[in-house]
C-alpha cells in the first residue's frame, strides 16, 4: 500500500535521419493489466527512506537494490503509448535558457535556441538568426557579438560593407516593421540590389525576416533562411509562431544586458556625473566596448 506520487515523465530523443534533427517522444506505459507475484520472501522496508530515495534522480536504482527484480514474477501485458512532443520539449528548452541566461555564454545560448527552432521546424536545413536592436542615446548601433549570427551581416562583412550600410537599412525596417518573405529568391528577390547580391552570394534559395515585438515595441529582427529550394514555406512560419514570444523575451534580455554593460563601463571608467551629460558618457562607453569587441585594444577610454 505504498504510493509514489512523483512519477516522472519518460521522454526519449530519437535522431530523425531524414530530417537530420533530434525528435523527442513521451513514453507512457500502462501497467494496469500486469500482475506482480513475489517468488521469495521480501525484505523489510523503511518507507520513509524509500520515499526519500525515490525523489532523487537515482531513485529507481536505489529501489532495485532494496527490492531486486529477481524476487518477482510478472504476468500479463502492458500498453505502451508513444507521443511526439518535440515542439513542447523544444519550447521548454528555450524557456530554460530564458530562466538560466547567465548559466552559459551568449554563443552557447544562441546555439541552443537555434537547435530548438530547427527541432520545431522539423528540419536541420533551415537556419535562424536572432538580431536584437541595440541603441546608444536612442540611436541604433552595430553589436559585433550579436550581429555576427545574421547571414546578411556576415556576407556584408566579406564584401567590406560596414555599419554605414547596415544601420540605415535597419532604421528603415524599424520605421515600418513587417514580414519580409522571399519563398523563391531565384524567381523574386529584394528590391535593393545590394541586399539581393548578399543573399545570392550566400547561395540562399529562400529568406524571411520577421519583426520581433516586446510590449508592442520593436526589439529585434528574426531571420529564417535555407539553401534548399521549397523548404521555407508558410507551414514553417506557422510552426515557429509559438516560439516568437520567447524569442521576444530573449531579445529584451539581451538589450537590458547591453544597457547594463554601458552603465557598468561608465561607473568603472568615470566619476559620478550629472544626468544631463549622461548621453556623452554613453557614447564614450560604447566606443570603448565596440573597440574591445573588434579586437582592437583601446588605449584608454576617451576623455570628456
mmCIF file of N, CA and C in Angstrom, residues 170-279:
data_model
loop_
_atom_site.group_PDB
_atom_site.id
_atom_site.type_symbol
_atom_site.label_atom_id
_atom_site.label_comp_id
_atom_site.label_asym_id
_atom_site.label_seq_id
_atom_site.Cartn_x
_atom_site.Cartn_y
_atom_site.Cartn_z
ATOM 1 N N UNK A 170 18.585 48.944 -41.220
ATOM 2 C CA UNK A 170 17.811 48.546 -40.038
ATOM 3 C C UNK A 170 16.849 49.658 -39.636
ATOM 4 N N UNK A 171 17.322 50.900 -39.715
ATOM 5 C CA UNK A 171 16.456 52.037 -39.368
ATOM 6 C C UNK A 171 15.229 52.089 -40.273
ATOM 7 N N UNK A 172 15.434 51.796 -41.552
ATOM 8 C CA UNK A 172 14.316 51.781 -42.499
ATOM 9 C C UNK A 172 13.321 50.687 -42.134
ATOM 10 N N UNK A 173 13.840 49.521 -41.745
ATOM 11 C CA UNK A 173 12.971 48.416 -41.337
ATOM 12 C C UNK A 173 12.244 48.761 -40.041
ATOM 13 N N UNK A 174 12.951 49.389 -39.091
ATOM 14 C CA UNK A 174 12.360 49.731 -37.798
ATOM 15 C C UNK A 174 11.246 50.770 -37.951
ATOM 16 N N UNK A 175 11.361 51.623 -38.972
ATOM 17 C CA UNK A 175 10.322 52.638 -39.206
ATOM 18 C C UNK A 175 9.036 52.012 -39.709
ATOM 19 N N UNK A 176 9.152 50.860 -40.357
ATOM 20 C CA UNK A 176 7.973 50.166 -40.876
ATOM 21 C C UNK A 176 8.169 48.654 -40.733
ATOM 22 N N UNK A 177 8.120 48.131 -39.502
ATOM 23 C CA UNK A 177 8.379 46.702 -39.295
ATOM 24 C C UNK A 177 7.267 45.822 -39.867
ATOM 25 N N UNK A 178 7.650 44.860 -40.707
ATOM 26 C CA UNK A 178 6.685 43.951 -41.313
ATOM 27 C C UNK A 178 7.418 42.704 -41.790
ATOM 28 N N UNK A 179 6.670 41.650 -42.058
ATOM 29 C CA UNK A 179 7.260 40.413 -42.545
ATOM 30 C C UNK A 179 7.814 40.606 -43.954
ATOM 31 N N UNK A 180 9.079 40.244 -44.143
ATOM 32 C CA UNK A 180 9.698 40.220 -45.464
ATOM 33 C C UNK A 180 9.961 38.754 -45.801
ATOM 34 N N UNK A 181 9.382 38.289 -46.902
ATOM 35 C CA UNK A 181 9.419 36.849 -47.187
ATOM 36 C C UNK A 181 9.651 36.606 -48.673
ATOM 37 N N UNK A 182 10.734 35.913 -48.983
ATOM 38 C CA UNK A 182 11.044 35.529 -50.361
ATOM 39 C C UNK A 182 11.091 34.002 -50.420
ATOM 40 N N UNK A 183 9.999 33.426 -50.887
ATOM 41 C CA UNK A 183 9.902 31.965 -50.929
ATOM 42 C C UNK A 183 10.876 31.363 -51.948
ATOM 43 N N UNK A 184 11.073 32.065 -53.073
ATOM 44 C CA UNK A 184 11.994 31.602 -54.108
ATOM 45 C C UNK A 184 12.825 32.795 -54.578
ATOM 46 N N UNK A 185 14.064 32.900 -54.074
ATOM 47 C CA UNK A 185 14.907 34.048 -54.394
ATOM 48 C C UNK A 185 15.336 34.064 -55.853
ATOM 49 N N UNK A 186 15.308 32.911 -56.515
ATOM 50 C CA UNK A 186 15.651 32.881 -57.934
ATOM 51 C C UNK A 186 14.556 33.532 -58.776
ATOM 52 N N UNK A 187 13.315 33.438 -58.281
ATOM 53 C CA UNK A 187 12.182 33.998 -59.026
ATOM 54 C C UNK A 187 11.979 35.478 -58.700
ATOM 55 N N UNK A 188 12.117 35.827 -57.410
ATOM 56 C CA UNK A 188 11.914 37.224 -56.982
ATOM 57 C C UNK A 188 12.724 37.487 -55.723
ATOM 58 N N UNK A 189 13.514 38.556 -55.762
ATOM 59 C CA UNK A 189 14.366 38.893 -54.629
ATOM 60 C C UNK A 189 14.108 40.299 -54.132
ATOM 61 N N UNK A 190 14.967 40.788 -53.230
ATOM 62 C CA UNK A 190 14.799 42.133 -52.673
ATOM 63 C C UNK A 190 14.923 43.218 -53.741
ATOM 64 N N UNK A 191 14.181 44.307 -53.538
ATOM 65 C CA UNK A 191 14.249 45.433 -54.474
ATOM 66 C C UNK A 191 15.619 46.096 -54.419
ATOM 67 N N UNK A 192 16.219 46.099 -53.195
ATOM 68 C CA UNK A 192 17.538 46.707 -53.045
ATOM 69 C C UNK A 192 18.600 45.748 -53.587
ATOM 70 N N UNK A 193 19.302 46.155 -54.603
ATOM 71 C CA UNK A 193 20.207 45.281 -55.340
ATOM 72 C C UNK A 193 21.308 44.698 -54.457
ATOM 73 N N UNK A 194 21.886 45.527 -53.592
ATOM 74 C CA UNK A 194 22.996 45.057 -52.767
ATOM 75 C C UNK A 194 22.554 43.950 -51.810
ATOM 76 N N UNK A 195 21.349 44.082 -51.254
ATOM 77 C CA UNK A 195 20.834 43.034 -50.364
ATOM 78 C C UNK A 195 20.624 41.744 -51.151
ATOM 79 N N UNK A 196 20.087 41.871 -52.356
ATOM 80 C CA UNK A 196 19.901 40.707 -53.212
ATOM 81 C C UNK A 196 21.223 40.015 -53.509
ATOM 82 N N UNK A 197 22.275 40.798 -53.731
ATOM 83 C CA UNK A 197 23.600 40.233 -54.017
ATOM 84 C C UNK A 197 24.159 39.496 -52.798
ATOM 85 N N UNK A 198 23.897 40.054 -51.608
ATOM 86 C CA UNK A 198 24.366 39.394 -50.382
ATOM 87 C C UNK A 198 23.721 38.020 -50.219
ATOM 88 N N UNK A 199 22.406 37.954 -50.423
ATOM 89 C CA UNK A 199 21.684 36.692 -50.273
ATOM 90 C C UNK A 199 22.090 35.702 -51.362
ATOM 91 N N UNK A 200 22.356 36.223 -52.561
ATOM 92 C CA UNK A 200 22.792 35.359 -53.660
ATOM 93 C C UNK A 200 24.181 34.812 -53.385
ATOM 94 N N UNK A 201 25.051 35.655 -52.828
ATOM 95 C CA UNK A 201 26.402 35.230 -52.509
ATOM 96 C C UNK A 201 26.396 34.122 -51.456
ATOM 97 N N UNK A 202 25.391 34.148 -50.580
ATOM 98 C CA UNK A 202 25.251 33.114 -49.547
ATOM 99 C C UNK A 202 24.597 31.847 -50.099
ATOM 100 N N UNK A 203 24.225 31.877 -51.380
ATOM 101 C CA UNK A 203 23.610 30.726 -52.070
ATOM 102 C C UNK A 203 22.249 30.351 -51.473
ATOM 103 N N UNK A 204 21.511 31.371 -51.007
ATOM 104 C CA UNK A 204 20.208 31.102 -50.405
ATOM 105 C C UNK A 204 19.133 30.952 -51.469
ATOM 106 N N UNK A 205 18.183 30.056 -51.180
ATOM 107 C CA UNK A 205 17.041 29.857 -52.066
ATOM 108 C C UNK A 205 15.773 30.500 -51.505
ATOM 109 N N UNK A 206 15.714 30.617 -50.163
ATOM 110 C CA UNK A 206 14.550 31.254 -49.516
ATOM 111 C C UNK A 206 15.038 32.057 -48.323
ATOM 112 N N UNK A 207 14.300 33.147 -48.024
ATOM 113 C CA UNK A 207 14.713 34.027 -46.923
ATOM 114 C C UNK A 207 13.485 34.733 -46.355
ATOM 115 N N UNK A 208 13.436 34.827 -45.026
ATOM 116 C CA UNK A 208 12.358 35.574 -44.358
ATOM 117 C C UNK A 208 12.949 36.397 -43.222
ATOM 118 N N UNK A 209 12.413 37.596 -43.037
ATOM 119 C CA UNK A 209 12.808 38.476 -41.939
ATOM 120 C C UNK A 209 11.544 38.895 -41.203
ATOM 121 N N UNK A 210 11.472 38.552 -39.922
ATOM 122 C CA UNK A 210 10.280 38.834 -39.120
ATOM 123 C C UNK A 210 10.589 39.887 -38.067
ATOM 124 N N UNK A 211 9.710 40.864 -37.869
ATOM 125 C CA UNK A 211 9.890 41.802 -36.754
ATOM 126 C C UNK A 211 9.536 41.114 -35.439
ATOM 127 N N UNK A 212 10.268 41.441 -34.381
ATOM 128 C CA UNK A 212 10.002 40.868 -33.052
ATOM 129 C C UNK A 212 9.644 42.010 -32.106
ATOM 130 N N UNK A 213 8.460 41.921 -31.492
ATOM 131 C CA UNK A 213 7.954 42.975 -30.612
ATOM 132 C C UNK A 213 7.949 42.511 -29.159
ATOM 133 N N UNK A 214 8.227 43.448 -28.261
ATOM 134 C CA UNK A 214 8.111 43.201 -26.827
ATOM 135 C C UNK A 214 7.317 44.363 -26.236
ATOM 136 N N UNK A 215 6.161 44.049 -25.662
ATOM 137 C CA UNK A 215 5.249 45.106 -25.173
ATOM 138 C C UNK A 215 4.950 46.124 -26.281
ATOM 139 N N UNK A 216 4.692 45.595 -27.481
ATOM 140 C CA UNK A 216 4.342 46.409 -28.654
ATOM 141 C C UNK A 216 5.469 47.317 -29.124
ATOM 142 N N UNK A 217 6.684 47.084 -28.657
ATOM 143 C CA UNK A 217 7.849 47.853 -29.105
ATOM 144 C C UNK A 217 8.779 46.915 -29.869
ATOM 145 N N UNK A 218 9.311 47.384 -31.005
ATOM 146 C CA UNK A 218 10.230 46.573 -31.789
ATOM 147 C C UNK A 218 11.542 46.401 -31.023
ATOM 148 N N UNK A 219 11.921 45.136 -30.774
ATOM 149 C CA UNK A 219 13.170 44.868 -30.045
ATOM 150 C C UNK A 219 14.182 44.122 -30.908
ATOM 151 N N UNK A 220 13.753 43.655 -32.096
ATOM 152 C CA UNK A 220 14.717 42.945 -32.923
ATOM 153 C C UNK A 220 14.113 42.382 -34.190
ATOM 154 N N UNK A 221 14.956 41.676 -34.933
ATOM 155 C CA UNK A 221 14.558 41.003 -36.171
ATOM 156 C C UNK A 221 14.913 39.529 -36.047
ATOM 157 N N UNK A 222 14.204 38.713 -36.795
ATOM 158 C CA UNK A 222 14.362 37.270 -36.717
ATOM 159 C C UNK A 222 14.471 36.722 -38.133
ATOM 160 N N UNK A 223 15.644 36.204 -38.498
ATOM 161 C CA UNK A 223 15.894 35.681 -39.838
ATOM 162 C C UNK A 223 15.617 34.175 -39.910
ATOM 163 N N UNK A 224 15.019 33.747 -41.017
ATOM 164 C CA UNK A 224 14.895 32.328 -41.332
ATOM 165 C C UNK A 224 15.334 32.172 -42.790
ATOM 166 N N UNK A 225 16.243 31.242 -43.050
ATOM 167 C CA UNK A 225 16.738 31.102 -44.415
ATOM 168 C C UNK A 225 17.224 29.674 -44.677
ATOM 169 N N UNK A 226 17.375 29.333 -45.948
ATOM 170 C CA UNK A 226 17.800 27.988 -46.328
ATOM 171 C C UNK A 226 18.438 27.999 -47.705
ATOM 172 N N UNK A 227 19.292 27.021 -47.935
ATOM 173 C CA UNK A 227 19.920 26.848 -49.247
ATOM 174 C C UNK A 227 19.163 25.835 -50.099
ATOM 175 N N UNK A 228 18.097 25.273 -49.539
ATOM 176 C CA UNK A 228 17.303 24.281 -50.282
ATOM 177 C C UNK A 228 16.000 24.902 -50.766
ATOM 178 N N UNK A 229 15.733 24.721 -52.024
ATOM 179 C CA UNK A 229 14.525 25.287 -52.630
ATOM 180 C C UNK A 229 13.265 24.607 -52.065
ATOM 181 N N UNK A 230 12.246 25.421 -51.761
ATOM 182 C CA UNK A 230 10.947 24.907 -51.333
ATOM 183 C C UNK A 230 10.856 24.475 -49.884
ATOM 184 N N UNK A 231 11.942 24.636 -49.126
ATOM 185 C CA UNK A 231 11.931 24.174 -47.729
ATOM 186 C C UNK A 231 11.288 25.194 -46.787
ATOM 187 N N UNK A 232 11.478 26.490 -47.077
ATOM 188 C CA UNK A 232 10.885 27.550 -46.258
ATOM 189 C C UNK A 232 9.548 27.956 -46.874
ATOM 190 N N UNK A 233 8.473 27.668 -46.145
ATOM 191 C CA UNK A 233 7.139 27.975 -46.655
ATOM 192 C C UNK A 233 6.250 28.470 -45.515
ATOM 193 N N UNK A 234 4.971 28.687 -45.814
ATOM 194 C CA UNK A 234 4.038 29.225 -44.821
ATOM 195 C C UNK A 234 3.851 28.273 -43.649
ATOM 196 N N UNK A 235 3.973 26.967 -43.892
ATOM 197 C CA UNK A 235 3.821 25.995 -42.803
ATOM 198 C C UNK A 235 4.908 26.196 -41.754
ATOM 199 N N UNK A 236 6.146 26.425 -42.215
ATOM 200 C CA UNK A 236 7.267 26.641 -41.287
ATOM 201 C C UNK A 236 7.020 27.891 -40.447
ATOM 202 N N UNK A 237 6.549 28.973 -41.082
ATOM 203 C CA UNK A 237 6.273 30.211 -40.347
ATOM 204 C C UNK A 237 5.217 29.987 -39.273
ATOM 205 N N UNK A 238 4.230 29.139 -39.575
ATOM 206 C CA UNK A 238 3.180 28.818 -38.599
ATOM 207 C C UNK A 238 3.735 27.967 -37.460
ATOM 208 N N UNK A 239 4.605 26.998 -37.808
ATOM 209 C CA UNK A 239 5.200 26.123 -36.791
ATOM 210 C C UNK A 239 6.040 26.922 -35.790
ATOM 211 N N UNK A 240 6.749 27.927 -36.311
ATOM 212 C CA UNK A 240 7.667 28.717 -35.482
ATOM 213 C C UNK A 240 6.927 29.721 -34.594
ATOM 214 N N UNK A 241 5.712 30.070 -34.959
ATOM 215 C CA UNK A 241 4.978 31.150 -34.283
ATOM 216 C C UNK A 241 4.928 31.030 -32.758
ATOM 217 N N UNK A 242 4.700 29.828 -32.167
ATOM 218 C CA UNK A 242 4.652 29.741 -30.705
ATOM 219 C C UNK A 242 5.960 30.133 -30.013
ATOM 220 N N UNK A 243 7.071 30.090 -30.757
ATOM 221 C CA UNK A 243 8.370 30.430 -30.166
ATOM 222 C C UNK A 243 8.649 31.932 -30.174
ATOM 223 N N UNK A 244 7.891 32.701 -30.959
ATOM 224 C CA UNK A 244 8.168 34.139 -31.103
ATOM 225 C C UNK A 244 8.107 34.894 -29.769
ATOM 226 N N UNK A 245 7.087 34.668 -28.886
ATOM 227 C CA UNK A 245 7.083 35.378 -27.601
ATOM 228 C C UNK A 245 8.328 35.087 -26.752
ATOM 229 N N UNK A 246 8.850 33.864 -26.837
ATOM 230 C CA UNK A 246 10.058 33.516 -26.082
ATOM 231 C C UNK A 246 11.281 34.219 -26.680
ATOM 232 N N UNK A 247 11.340 34.270 -28.014
ATOM 233 C CA UNK A 247 12.435 34.978 -28.683
ATOM 234 C C UNK A 247 12.372 36.469 -28.358
ATOM 235 N N UNK A 248 11.156 36.994 -28.267
ATOM 236 C CA UNK A 248 10.964 38.396 -27.886
ATOM 237 C C UNK A 248 11.566 38.674 -26.508
ATOM 238 N N UNK A 249 11.314 37.773 -25.558
ATOM 239 C CA UNK A 249 11.851 37.949 -24.203
ATOM 240 C C UNK A 249 13.375 37.812 -24.206
ATOM 241 N N UNK A 250 13.898 36.880 -25.003
ATOM 242 C CA UNK A 250 15.351 36.709 -25.115
ATOM 243 C C UNK A 250 16.017 37.989 -25.621
ATOM 244 N N UNK A 251 15.402 38.597 -26.636
ATOM 245 C CA UNK A 251 15.966 39.832 -27.195
ATOM 246 C C UNK A 251 15.891 40.983 -26.197
ATOM 247 N N UNK A 252 14.783 41.058 -25.472
ATOM 248 C CA UNK A 252 14.651 42.099 -24.459
ATOM 249 C C UNK A 252 15.727 41.924 -23.381
ATOM 250 N N UNK A 253 15.988 40.672 -22.993
ATOM 251 C CA UNK A 253 17.045 40.401 -22.013
ATOM 252 C C UNK A 253 18.406 40.842 -22.545
ATOM 253 N N UNK A 254 18.657 40.574 -23.848
ATOM 254 C CA UNK A 254 19.933 40.972 -24.455
ATOM 255 C C UNK A 254 20.082 42.491 -24.460
ATOM 256 N N UNK A 255 18.977 43.196 -24.746
ATOM 257 C CA UNK A 255 19.010 44.663 -24.755
ATOM 258 C C UNK A 255 19.302 45.202 -23.354
ATOM 259 N N UNK A 256 18.680 44.597 -22.344
ATOM 260 C CA UNK A 256 18.913 45.034 -20.960
ATOM 261 C C UNK A 256 20.350 44.766 -20.531
ATOM 262 N N UNK A 257 20.909 43.615 -20.968
ATOM 263 C CA UNK A 257 22.305 43.298 -20.655
ATOM 264 C C UNK A 257 23.254 44.272 -21.359
ATOM 265 N N UNK A 258 22.902 44.635 -22.598
ATOM 266 C CA UNK A 258 23.706 45.605 -23.348
ATOM 267 C C UNK A 258 23.739 46.939 -22.610
ATOM 268 N N UNK A 259 22.570 47.410 -22.160
ATOM 269 C CA UNK A 259 22.497 48.684 -21.444
ATOM 270 C C UNK A 259 23.243 48.608 -20.121
ATOM 271 N N UNK A 260 23.162 47.432 -19.490
ATOM 272 C CA UNK A 260 23.876 47.235 -18.230
ATOM 273 C C UNK A 260 25.384 47.317 -18.432
ATOM 274 N N UNK A 261 25.887 46.777 -19.567
ATOM 275 C CA UNK A 261 27.325 46.836 -19.851
ATOM 276 C C UNK A 261 27.777 48.274 -20.090
ATOM 277 N N UNK A 262 26.910 49.075 -20.723
ATOM 278 C CA UNK A 262 27.213 50.507 -20.918
ATOM 279 C C UNK A 262 27.316 51.197 -19.555
ATOM 280 N N UNK A 263 26.328 50.956 -18.705
ATOM 281 C CA UNK A 263 26.295 51.614 -17.393
ATOM 282 C C UNK A 263 27.467 51.190 -16.513
ATOM 283 N N UNK A 264 27.820 49.890 -16.558
ATOM 284 C CA UNK A 264 28.931 49.422 -15.721
ATOM 285 C C UNK A 264 30.257 49.996 -16.212
ATOM 286 N N UNK A 265 30.389 50.195 -17.547
ATOM 287 C CA UNK A 265 31.605 50.811 -18.091
ATOM 288 C C UNK A 265 31.720 52.262 -17.633
ATOM 289 N N UNK A 266 30.584 52.966 -17.607
ATOM 290 C CA UNK A 266 30.585 54.358 -17.131
ATOM 291 C C UNK A 266 31.002 54.410 -15.664
ATOM 292 N N UNK A 267 30.446 53.511 -14.849
ATOM 293 C CA UNK A 267 30.778 53.505 -13.419
ATOM 294 C C UNK A 267 32.246 53.169 -13.198
ATOM 295 N N UNK A 268 32.782 52.293 -14.077
ATOM 296 C CA UNK A 268 34.161 51.845 -13.906
ATOM 297 C C UNK A 268 35.163 52.887 -14.390
ATOM 298 N N UNK A 269 34.810 53.603 -15.466
ATOM 299 C CA UNK A 269 35.784 54.470 -16.122
ATOM 300 C C UNK A 269 35.646 55.953 -15.771
ATOM 301 N N UNK A 270 34.493 56.353 -15.227
ATOM 302 C CA UNK A 270 34.275 57.766 -14.965
ATOM 303 C C UNK A 270 33.861 57.994 -13.513
ATOM 304 N N UNK A 271 34.002 59.229 -13.094
ATOM 305 C CA UNK A 271 33.494 59.605 -11.778
ATOM 306 C C UNK A 271 31.993 59.841 -11.885
ATOM 307 N N UNK A 272 31.359 60.197 -10.788
ATOM 308 C CA UNK A 272 29.912 60.452 -10.822
ATOM 309 C C UNK A 272 29.605 61.597 -11.775
ATOM 310 N N UNK A 273 28.421 61.584 -12.369
ATOM 311 C CA UNK A 273 28.100 62.571 -13.393
ATOM 312 C C UNK A 273 26.667 63.056 -13.252
ATOM 313 N N UNK A 274 26.420 64.188 -13.847
ATOM 314 C CA UNK A 274 25.073 64.742 -13.863
ATOM 315 C C UNK A 274 24.265 64.084 -14.983
ATOM 316 N N UNK A 275 22.967 63.919 -14.773
ATOM 317 C CA UNK A 275 22.117 63.215 -15.742
ATOM 318 C C UNK A 275 22.082 63.925 -17.097
ATOM 319 N N UNK A 276 22.253 65.264 -17.104
ATOM 320 C CA UNK A 276 22.130 65.996 -18.362
ATOM 321 C C UNK A 276 23.342 65.810 -19.275
ATOM 322 N N UNK A 277 24.436 65.216 -18.777
ATOM 323 C CA UNK A 277 25.569 64.895 -19.657
ATOM 324 C C UNK A 277 25.726 63.385 -19.826
ATOM 325 N N UNK A 278 24.739 62.627 -19.387
ATOM 326 C CA UNK A 278 24.786 61.163 -19.483
ATOM 327 C C UNK A 278 25.015 60.696 -20.917
ATOM 328 N N UNK A 279 24.403 61.390 -21.891
ATOM 329 C CA UNK A 279 24.490 60.963 -23.292
ATOM 330 C C UNK A 279 25.930 60.879 -23.775
#
